[in-house]
XYZ file of C-alpha atoms in Angstrom:
580
model
C 0.251 0.007 0.174
C 2.698 2.147 0.795
C 4.163 1.909 -2.241
C 0.921 2.481 -4.189
C 0.593 5.883 -2.347
C 3.988 7.230 -3.059
C 3.130 6.076 -7.168
C 0.272 7.957 -6.872
C 1.633 10.555 -5.084
C 4.646 10.702 -7.456
C 2.108 10.769 -10.580
C 0.473 14.276 -8.787
C 3.481 15.875 -8.583
C 4.231 15.674 -12.061
C 1.051 16.276 -13.355
C 0.931 19.731 -11.091
C 4.881 20.149 -12.517
C 3.591 19.829 -15.896
C 0.230 22.190 -15.596
C 2.670 24.792 -14.269
C 5.417 24.685 -16.769
C 2.446 24.857 -19.487
C 1.564 27.856 -17.609
C 5.076 29.502 -17.116
C 5.352 29.148 -21.079
C 1.651 30.769 -21.648
C 2.132 33.214 -19.828
C 5.475 34.089 -21.395
C 4.695 33.687 -24.468
C 1.268 35.533 -24.660
C 2.405 38.510 -22.376
C 6.087 38.765 -23.330
C 7.279 37.313 -26.337
C 4.107 37.457 -28.892
C 3.260 41.258 -28.183
C 7.062 42.256 -28.961
C 6.862 39.879 -32.320
C 3.899 41.996 -33.202
C 5.610 45.301 -32.971
C 8.481 43.570 -34.841
C 5.941 42.770 -37.585
C 4.006 45.953 -37.331
C 7.223 47.553 -37.801
C 8.756 45.449 -40.989
C 5.769 43.796 -42.646
C 3.217 45.406 -44.832
C 0.960 43.366 -46.233
C 2.874 40.420 -45.438
C 5.636 41.637 -47.387
C 8.976 42.910 -45.839
C 9.646 46.400 -45.961
C 11.523 49.518 -44.994
C 8.830 51.708 -45.213
C 8.673 52.287 -41.574
C 12.506 53.560 -41.619
C 11.224 56.150 -45.057
C 8.325 57.420 -42.990
C 11.064 58.322 -39.883
C 13.522 59.845 -42.512
C 10.891 62.457 -43.401
C 9.059 62.993 -40.439
C 10.862 65.871 -38.585
C 9.280 65.293 -34.874
C 10.510 61.438 -34.686
C 14.099 62.568 -35.688
C 14.104 65.353 -33.097
C 12.856 63.192 -30.770
C 15.538 60.532 -31.168
C 18.276 63.121 -31.174
C 16.546 64.482 -27.936
C 16.286 61.391 -26.493
C 20.592 60.656 -26.578
C 21.265 64.350 -26.053
C 19.389 64.134 -22.633
C 20.974 60.930 -21.993
C 24.318 62.493 -22.273
C 23.973 65.662 -20.159
C 22.072 63.247 -17.403
C 25.198 61.089 -17.400
C 27.147 64.257 -16.544
C 24.578 66.174 -14.137
C 22.746 63.189 -12.093
C 26.274 61.747 -11.538
C 28.104 65.126 -10.462
C 25.323 65.508 -8.193
C 24.440 62.569 -6.871
C 28.451 61.878 -6.221
C 28.223 65.221 -4.125
C 25.543 64.306 -2.537
C 27.320 60.892 -0.879
C 30.534 62.621 -0.065
C 28.625 65.447 1.978
C 26.922 62.371 3.795
C 29.005 59.637 3.909
C 32.826 61.043 3.151
C 32.732 64.539 5.000
C 32.141 65.047 8.611
C 29.465 68.035 7.964
C 26.940 68.722 10.804
C 23.256 67.666 9.834
C 24.232 65.194 8.116
C 21.768 62.597 9.062
C 18.977 65.211 8.310
C 20.743 66.430 4.726
C 20.622 62.497 3.758
C 16.606 62.330 4.855
C 16.002 65.292 2.427
C 17.852 63.725 -0.176
C 16.680 60.520 -0.102
C 13.360 61.872 -0.132
C 12.483 61.489 -3.963
C 12.257 57.818 -2.755
C 8.850 58.512 -1.646
C 8.512 61.158 -3.675
C 8.997 60.259 -7.176
C 8.147 59.496 -10.948
C 4.712 61.846 -11.662
C 4.637 63.155 -8.441
C 7.902 64.973 -8.116
C 7.253 66.552 -11.666
C 3.939 67.496 -10.295
C 5.903 68.912 -7.452
C 8.252 70.876 -9.695
C 5.212 71.890 -11.685
C 3.712 73.198 -8.746
C 6.499 74.810 -7.530
C 8.110 76.550 -11.140
C 5.147 75.979 -13.397
C 3.072 78.609 -14.862
C 0.816 79.047 -11.587
C 3.709 77.260 -9.375
C 4.591 79.269 -5.920
C 7.767 80.294 -6.857
C 6.795 81.691 -10.034
C 3.808 83.960 -9.063
C 6.236 84.989 -6.390
C 8.764 86.007 -8.656
C 6.192 87.810 -11.383
C 5.055 89.895 -8.737
C 8.402 90.917 -8.088
C 8.952 91.376 -11.777
C 5.552 91.939 -13.969
C 7.343 91.344 -17.088
C 8.769 87.746 -16.298
C 7.468 85.173 -18.727
C 5.743 82.765 -16.601
C 6.151 79.967 -18.839
C 10.088 79.820 -18.260
C 9.801 76.400 -16.615
C 9.145 74.443 -19.797
C 11.571 72.252 -22.370
C 15.019 71.054 -21.805
C 16.196 73.103 -19.221
C 13.136 71.977 -17.353
C 13.547 68.469 -17.735
C 17.053 68.298 -16.995
C 16.308 70.205 -13.945
C 13.610 67.542 -13.023
C 15.519 64.208 -13.803
C 18.423 65.097 -12.470
C 17.082 65.832 -8.622
C 14.712 63.172 -9.268
C 17.338 59.923 -9.819
C 20.431 60.427 -7.557
C 18.639 58.301 -5.193
C 20.429 55.053 -7.046
C 23.826 57.205 -5.862
C 22.465 57.392 -2.441
C 21.663 53.763 -2.366
C 24.538 51.953 -4.341
C 27.215 54.335 -3.703
C 26.541 55.181 -0.335
C 26.699 51.364 0.261
C 30.050 51.090 -1.595
C 31.813 54.316 0.052
C 31.243 52.785 3.789
C 32.910 49.737 2.426
C 36.446 51.861 2.032
C 39.168 50.449 4.088
C 39.916 53.423 6.423
C 43.802 51.589 6.416
C 44.500 52.516 3.060
C 43.683 56.666 3.795
C 45.664 56.226 6.933
C 48.096 54.990 4.807
C 48.092 57.612 2.309
C 48.224 60.579 4.866
C 51.425 59.127 6.380
C 52.955 59.577 3.445
C 52.181 62.669 3.250
C 49.176 62.700 0.802
C 47.008 65.681 1.154
C 43.273 65.473 1.697
C 41.905 66.000 -2.174
C 45.005 63.970 -3.388
C 43.537 60.576 -1.348
C 40.056 61.575 -2.525
C 41.186 61.414 -5.979
C 43.582 58.586 -6.339
C 42.619 56.318 -3.167
C 39.242 56.338 -2.328
C 37.206 57.405 -6.132
C 39.123 54.468 -7.885
C 38.271 51.712 -5.566
C 34.394 53.159 -6.534
C 35.136 52.520 -10.115
C 32.464 49.790 -10.329
C 29.855 51.303 -8.873
C 30.237 54.384 -10.762
C 30.162 52.033 -14.191
C 27.082 51.114 -13.041
C 25.597 53.778 -12.587
C 26.548 55.588 -15.654
C 24.952 52.815 -17.620
C 21.842 53.422 -15.296
C 21.711 56.989 -15.912
C 22.036 56.703 -19.525
C 19.194 54.396 -19.549
C 16.945 56.529 -18.065
C 17.687 59.471 -19.864
C 17.229 57.430 -23.191
C 13.351 56.142 -21.805
C 12.572 59.306 -20.019
C 8.591 59.532 -20.281
C 7.026 61.402 -17.487
C 9.279 64.390 -17.515
C 9.489 65.346 -21.017
C 5.714 65.005 -21.217
C 5.130 66.994 -18.138
C 7.100 69.773 -18.670
C 9.161 69.424 -22.268
C 6.174 71.086 -24.061
C 6.046 71.220 -27.687
C 9.906 72.262 -27.808
C 11.640 69.547 -26.153
C 10.439 65.810 -26.929
C 11.706 62.416 -26.463
C 11.283 59.098 -27.959
C 8.846 57.810 -25.466
C 6.340 60.224 -25.283
C 5.940 60.710 -29.408
C 5.568 56.772 -29.104
C 1.850 57.551 -27.222
C 1.797 60.276 -30.092
C 2.240 58.266 -32.968
C 0.347 55.062 -31.687
C -2.893 56.671 -31.220
C -3.230 57.224 -34.844
C -3.719 54.047 -36.631
C -1.376 55.521 -39.758
C 1.540 55.862 -38.102
C 1.397 53.020 -35.311
C 4.627 52.030 -37.865
C 6.089 54.765 -36.994
C 5.084 54.196 -32.875
C 6.475 50.453 -33.630
C 10.089 51.606 -34.974
C 10.505 53.876 -32.108
C 10.177 51.578 -29.773
C 12.275 49.065 -31.482
C 15.282 51.769 -31.663
C 14.500 52.266 -27.508
C 14.486 48.600 -26.959
C 18.017 47.998 -29.014
C 19.566 50.588 -26.978
C 18.359 49.459 -23.720
C 19.504 45.916 -24.877
C 23.041 47.272 -25.719
C 23.350 49.308 -22.486
C 22.598 46.256 -20.248
C 24.988 44.453 -22.304
C 27.871 47.382 -21.772
C 26.705 46.949 -17.905
C 26.749 43.171 -17.730
C 30.592 43.640 -19.364
C 31.548 46.157 -17.112
C 30.804 43.832 -14.215
C 32.576 41.254 -15.490
C 35.830 43.013 -15.839
C 38.471 43.664 -13.230
C 38.624 44.046 -9.491
C 39.121 47.393 -8.240
C 38.125 46.847 -4.616
C 40.697 46.831 -1.848
C 41.893 43.255 -0.831
C 42.784 44.075 2.320
C 42.409 40.938 5.138
C 41.363 43.069 7.937
C 39.503 46.539 6.801
C 38.468 49.481 9.252
C 35.680 50.939 9.584
C 35.637 54.453 7.396
C 36.076 57.568 9.539
C 34.627 60.560 8.263
C 37.224 63.155 7.248
C 36.778 66.829 8.194
C 37.466 69.756 5.502
C 40.613 71.077 6.518
C 40.299 74.755 4.099
C 37.940 76.605 6.360
C 36.484 78.084 3.391
C 35.618 75.401 1.326
C 34.235 73.805 4.427
C 32.020 76.648 4.609
C 30.856 76.656 1.197
C 30.718 72.884 1.000
C 27.987 73.810 3.778
C 26.114 76.159 1.771
C 26.192 73.859 -1.150
C 24.365 71.209 1.141
C 21.583 73.017 2.486
C 20.737 75.035 -0.641
C 20.815 71.258 -2.288
C 18.767 70.076 0.511
C 16.351 73.226 0.142
C 16.160 72.025 -4.147
C 15.359 68.534 -2.636
C 12.944 69.260 -0.035
C 10.681 72.229 -1.462
C 8.631 70.450 -3.911
C 7.422 68.373 -1.513
C 6.647 70.793 1.402
C 4.822 72.648 -0.604
C 2.590 69.930 -1.811
C 2.076 69.293 1.515
C 1.542 72.847 2.574
C -0.671 73.797 0.514
C -3.012 70.923 0.338
C -4.066 71.806 3.300
C -5.520 75.414 1.899
C -8.489 76.662 0.391
C -8.925 76.839 -3.439
C -8.207 80.816 -3.382
C -5.369 80.553 -1.861
C -4.177 77.752 -3.892
C -5.116 80.249 -6.908
C -3.047 82.828 -5.725
C -0.475 80.480 -4.535
C -0.175 82.647 -1.027
C -0.271 80.772 1.947
C -2.463 81.725 5.056
C -3.694 79.831 8.435
C -6.771 81.426 7.851
C -7.341 79.578 4.552
C -6.672 76.365 6.055
C -9.311 73.726 4.903
C -9.680 69.943 5.253
C -12.133 70.140 2.476
C -10.043 68.989 -0.288
C -9.151 65.517 1.592
C -12.587 65.217 2.666
C -14.184 65.242 -1.083
C -11.617 62.849 -2.008
C -11.957 60.492 0.865
C -16.126 60.737 0.147
C -16.715 61.230 -3.143
C -17.304 58.384 -5.168
C -15.171 60.154 -8.221
C -12.142 61.109 -6.136
C -11.453 57.666 -3.847
C -12.577 55.479 -6.621
C -9.415 55.755 -8.706
C -7.269 55.440 -5.599
C -8.646 52.248 -4.997
C -8.322 51.043 -8.405
C -4.556 51.877 -8.131
C -4.354 50.366 -4.868
C -5.978 47.312 -6.045
C -4.044 47.092 -9.264
C -0.644 47.463 -7.780
C -1.525 45.170 -4.828
C -2.913 42.467 -7.389
C 0.631 43.155 -9.324
C 2.682 42.517 -6.286
C 1.360 39.808 -4.608
C 1.045 37.687 -7.816
C 4.675 38.403 -9.020
C 6.352 37.408 -6.025
C 4.125 34.396 -5.389
C 4.478 33.246 -8.982
C 8.305 34.068 -8.827
C 8.873 31.970 -5.786
C 6.871 28.757 -7.718
C 9.387 29.748 -10.920
C 12.209 30.383 -9.146
C 11.907 27.103 -6.665
C 11.888 25.086 -9.794
C 14.554 26.709 -11.634
C 16.950 25.805 -8.705
C 15.655 22.331 -8.750
C 17.120 22.036 -12.223
C 20.125 24.295 -11.964
C 22.155 22.265 -14.685
C 18.887 21.888 -17.171
C 19.336 24.117 -20.600
C 15.165 24.171 -20.560
C 15.209 25.644 -17.302
C 17.666 28.301 -18.127
C 16.059 29.531 -20.889
C 12.771 29.808 -19.343
C 14.899 32.268 -16.659
C 16.139 34.217 -19.412
C 12.731 34.851 -20.911
C 11.296 35.874 -18.184
C 14.329 38.471 -18.096
C 12.961 40.097 -20.888
C 10.890 43.064 -19.484
C 14.018 44.067 -18.487
C 15.590 44.282 -21.740
C 12.787 46.534 -23.622
C 11.333 49.412 -22.349
C 7.771 49.345 -20.661
C 6.112 51.351 -23.240
C 7.172 48.463 -25.974
C 5.455 46.200 -24.294
C 2.133 48.025 -23.591
C 2.605 48.817 -27.745
C 2.984 45.347 -27.881
C -0.404 44.239 -26.563
C -1.819 46.926 -28.316
C -0.631 45.863 -31.934
C -1.106 42.330 -30.995
C -4.233 41.924 -29.366
C -6.307 44.336 -31.234
C -8.801 41.428 -32.065
C -9.787 38.355 -30.370
C -6.636 35.867 -29.607
C -6.506 32.013 -28.735
C -3.407 32.696 -26.615
C -5.725 35.010 -24.414
C -8.451 32.682 -24.551
C -10.722 34.203 -27.547
C -10.134 37.796 -25.388
C -8.718 41.123 -26.769
C -7.291 43.667 -24.869
C -8.672 46.646 -26.782
C -11.522 47.593 -24.393
C -10.349 45.674 -21.591
C -9.515 46.985 -18.210
C -8.124 43.696 -16.714
C -4.678 43.946 -18.950
C -3.822 47.086 -16.627
C -2.737 44.895 -13.761
C -1.273 42.104 -16.257
C 0.866 44.682 -17.446
C 2.020 46.044 -13.881
C 2.756 42.352 -12.890
C 4.933 41.653 -16.342
C 7.176 44.603 -15.623
C 7.680 43.306 -11.924
C 8.637 39.802 -13.138
C 12.579 40.561 -13.537
C 13.560 42.249 -10.648
C 11.483 39.779 -8.290
C 13.068 36.813 -10.050
C 16.159 38.067 -9.124
C 15.921 39.035 -5.927
C 14.128 35.943 -4.822
C 16.625 33.548 -6.458
C 19.486 35.148 -4.469
C 17.617 34.611 -1.232
C 16.602 30.700 -2.638
C 20.663 30.555 -2.504
C 20.837 31.178 1.197
C 17.924 28.482 2.002
C 19.139 25.088 3.560
C 17.957 22.547 1.465
C 18.051 20.268 3.648
C 15.183 21.562 5.148
C 13.413 20.590 1.947
C 14.749 17.484 1.350
C 13.821 16.460 5.340
C 10.262 17.678 4.334
C 10.173 15.356 1.244
C 11.568 12.221 3.300
C 9.034 12.974 5.957
C 6.479 12.381 3.257
C 5.039 15.839 2.578
C 3.626 16.738 -0.339
C 5.247 19.623 -2.733
C 2.800 21.816 -1.956
C 2.801 21.739 2.159
C 6.510 21.669 1.877
C 6.400 24.991 0.462
C 3.802 26.253 2.557
C 5.262 25.056 5.548
C 9.162 25.112 4.818
C 10.136 27.271 2.126
C 7.865 30.510 2.628
C 8.258 30.800 6.577
C 12.218 31.186 5.584
C 11.946 33.376 2.756
C 9.368 35.411 4.571
C 10.870 38.598 5.452
C 12.571 38.839 1.515
C 8.891 38.186 0.042
C 6.968 40.763 2.055
C 9.926 43.501 1.186
C 9.468 42.763 -2.355
C 5.624 42.592 -2.158
C 5.714 46.223 -0.199
C 8.470 47.787 -2.599
C 6.329 46.507 -5.832
C 3.522 47.597 -4.310
C 5.295 51.057 -4.179
C 6.521 50.915 -7.883
C 2.981 50.315 -9.617
C 1.062 52.464 -7.366
C 1.265 55.874 -9.522
C 2.082 53.779 -12.660
C 1.843 55.744 -15.469
C 3.917 54.502 -18.613
C 1.855 51.352 -19.151
C -1.507 52.784 -18.245
C -1.669 55.852 -20.696
C -1.546 53.096 -23.291
C -3.896 50.570 -21.546
C -6.719 52.290 -19.571
C -10.269 52.584 -20.511
C -12.093 55.393 -20.620
C -13.784 56.413 -16.954
C -11.066 53.707 -15.630
C -8.408 55.849 -14.902
C -5.486 55.449 -12.617
C -3.991 57.644 -9.822
C -1.435 58.166 -12.315
C -3.212 59.218 -15.257
C -5.198 61.779 -13.350
C -2.191 63.514 -11.692
C -0.979 63.413 -15.258
C -4.348 65.438 -16.641
C -4.646 67.415 -13.101
C -0.986 68.611 -13.940
C -1.952 70.589 -17.120
C -1.249 74.193 -17.591
C -5.143 74.330 -18.234
C -6.124 72.620 -15.619
C -8.526 74.209 -13.239
C -7.739 75.544 -9.423
C -10.032 72.319 -7.966
C -7.967 69.723 -10.202
C -4.416 71.079 -9.004
C -5.822 70.599 -5.378
C -6.508 67.360 -6.249
C -3.417 66.763 -7.459
C -2.149 68.033 -4.091
C -4.456 65.706 -1.677
C -3.140 62.032 -4.333
C 0.571 63.084 -4.140
C 0.205 63.526 -0.447
C -2.069 60.362 0.154
C 0.442 58.603 -2.173
C 4.060 60.037 -0.058
C 2.289 58.705 3.070
C 2.029 55.102 1.875
C 5.254 55.285 0.089
C 7.133 56.592 3.723
C 5.093 54.141 5.325
C 6.127 51.145 3.142
C 9.906 52.601 2.797
C 9.844 52.415 6.890
C 8.398 48.560 6.874
C 10.893 47.533 4.380
C 14.335 50.185 5.605
C 13.458 50.476 9.012
C 14.692 49.267 12.148
C 15.351 45.727 12.283
C 14.178 45.359 8.553
C 17.758 45.541 6.789
C 19.044 42.474 9.406
C 15.927 40.125 8.228
C 16.766 41.024 4.382
C 20.489 39.942 4.557
C 19.761 37.089 6.402
C 17.216 36.112 3.443
C 19.792 36.867 1.302
C 19.423 40.207 -0.105
C 22.122 42.601 0.907
C 20.762 45.613 -1.138
C 17.915 46.705 -2.617
């Protein structure tokens, strides 16, 4: 009887695994491979024949050519500005001994909670045509052009101060690992403070700098929300042009080709990043390291200058969020005049959003979509990672893993465009469903863009798991599902919860995918914030944006505290994840 029971259990396990693999392959084909193939077909095939027509259209379209040029110009310039500002922030908070460094770092890293559309809207609220600073300056200088904050300079400013958070996470972590013995040795040899920084400290950070340069270039190349919101007609990049062209059936092939160009560029950048990571080791190889001791700036004039610049940057980083919070509690008259007064204090905007169906339903919809995608991505990848780790030497398993990294290799808007082009009619791959006119595709799209990062982190965590526990559970007769539920999941729970939280925040105010896929009267928060930030928007719309921004920031802060807060870091490291 025991032998028969084992045979039956083995058959059930094989059947369950077969069903799971069929689901994995179907999902990859339906939501990653086939949509991208649809983009390529739309680009290179006309009436079933291979054609270069899309290239001809782009070569004769000044808007398309200008958007490509703008994207590369922005990417190159951002590489310098973001890395210069980001490196300076890390040095003054981690390397040099400045008073109030912890407060400064808190202000600089606020872009983790106040990011994406929120920060672009915050800058518009401050420097836009009806912004606080612009209104104040217009009172002092009546001839001031109120539309000054637009075009390339505006996009560059917003993106420069939006994307230094990568430096504050990755570069800060690297600089803390610098061996203080090397600094002391250089001092004993008579090296000056700045020579030590240039020739001893910064060279050890070269691998991190190379990674950050490639990441920044990729961010600039795929820029979407900032050019869309503050670029104006004068400065549009590839991504907003894809959105514009995809809305016209006659020019969808141009949109498809632009997305292919963007995708190929992203692939080249990721290949460069991987190549750099495989090159030499620039890190200190000392057997015994001493913790980095913060260095005092010896020159008194330079010390004062550095402190002044540090606090000016603190103001630049925190003012957009500060004024968003401040004016969210002002009535429409104060918002229209951009004059803060305690006499105009009100909770009316919050009450309206939280009590009116039109106000809170988009918020609930975004929370629901982001929550579904966050939970589903982690659970799905948990099962896939477990299968991959049990098939380490299997070429088929490795192929499946690489396929699920596809959303990392191509821009998200290319995937969204692929859904529109491939599923504008009922498809057998979707069980007779179509994407056009359907809202279910939005949370699915959110899920797809989360899969590569989730897979990577869970695989890293799984390496630290004691597989003897899984073997012991199996030997005691536990089913695969019971082993997963009672042994594996509890062991990986810190990482699982952290990933769910972080994935949730990433999609809470998502715009790039949503703007392609949402249906009328089914807007998400990201869509509404973008719509309400238009220069022609009413005062009520601007007030709603302020409240939405505050609510989303509160969500993000709570989640980031739960992930990075007291005690969380040690739990994540035990789970095998050393850095997010």
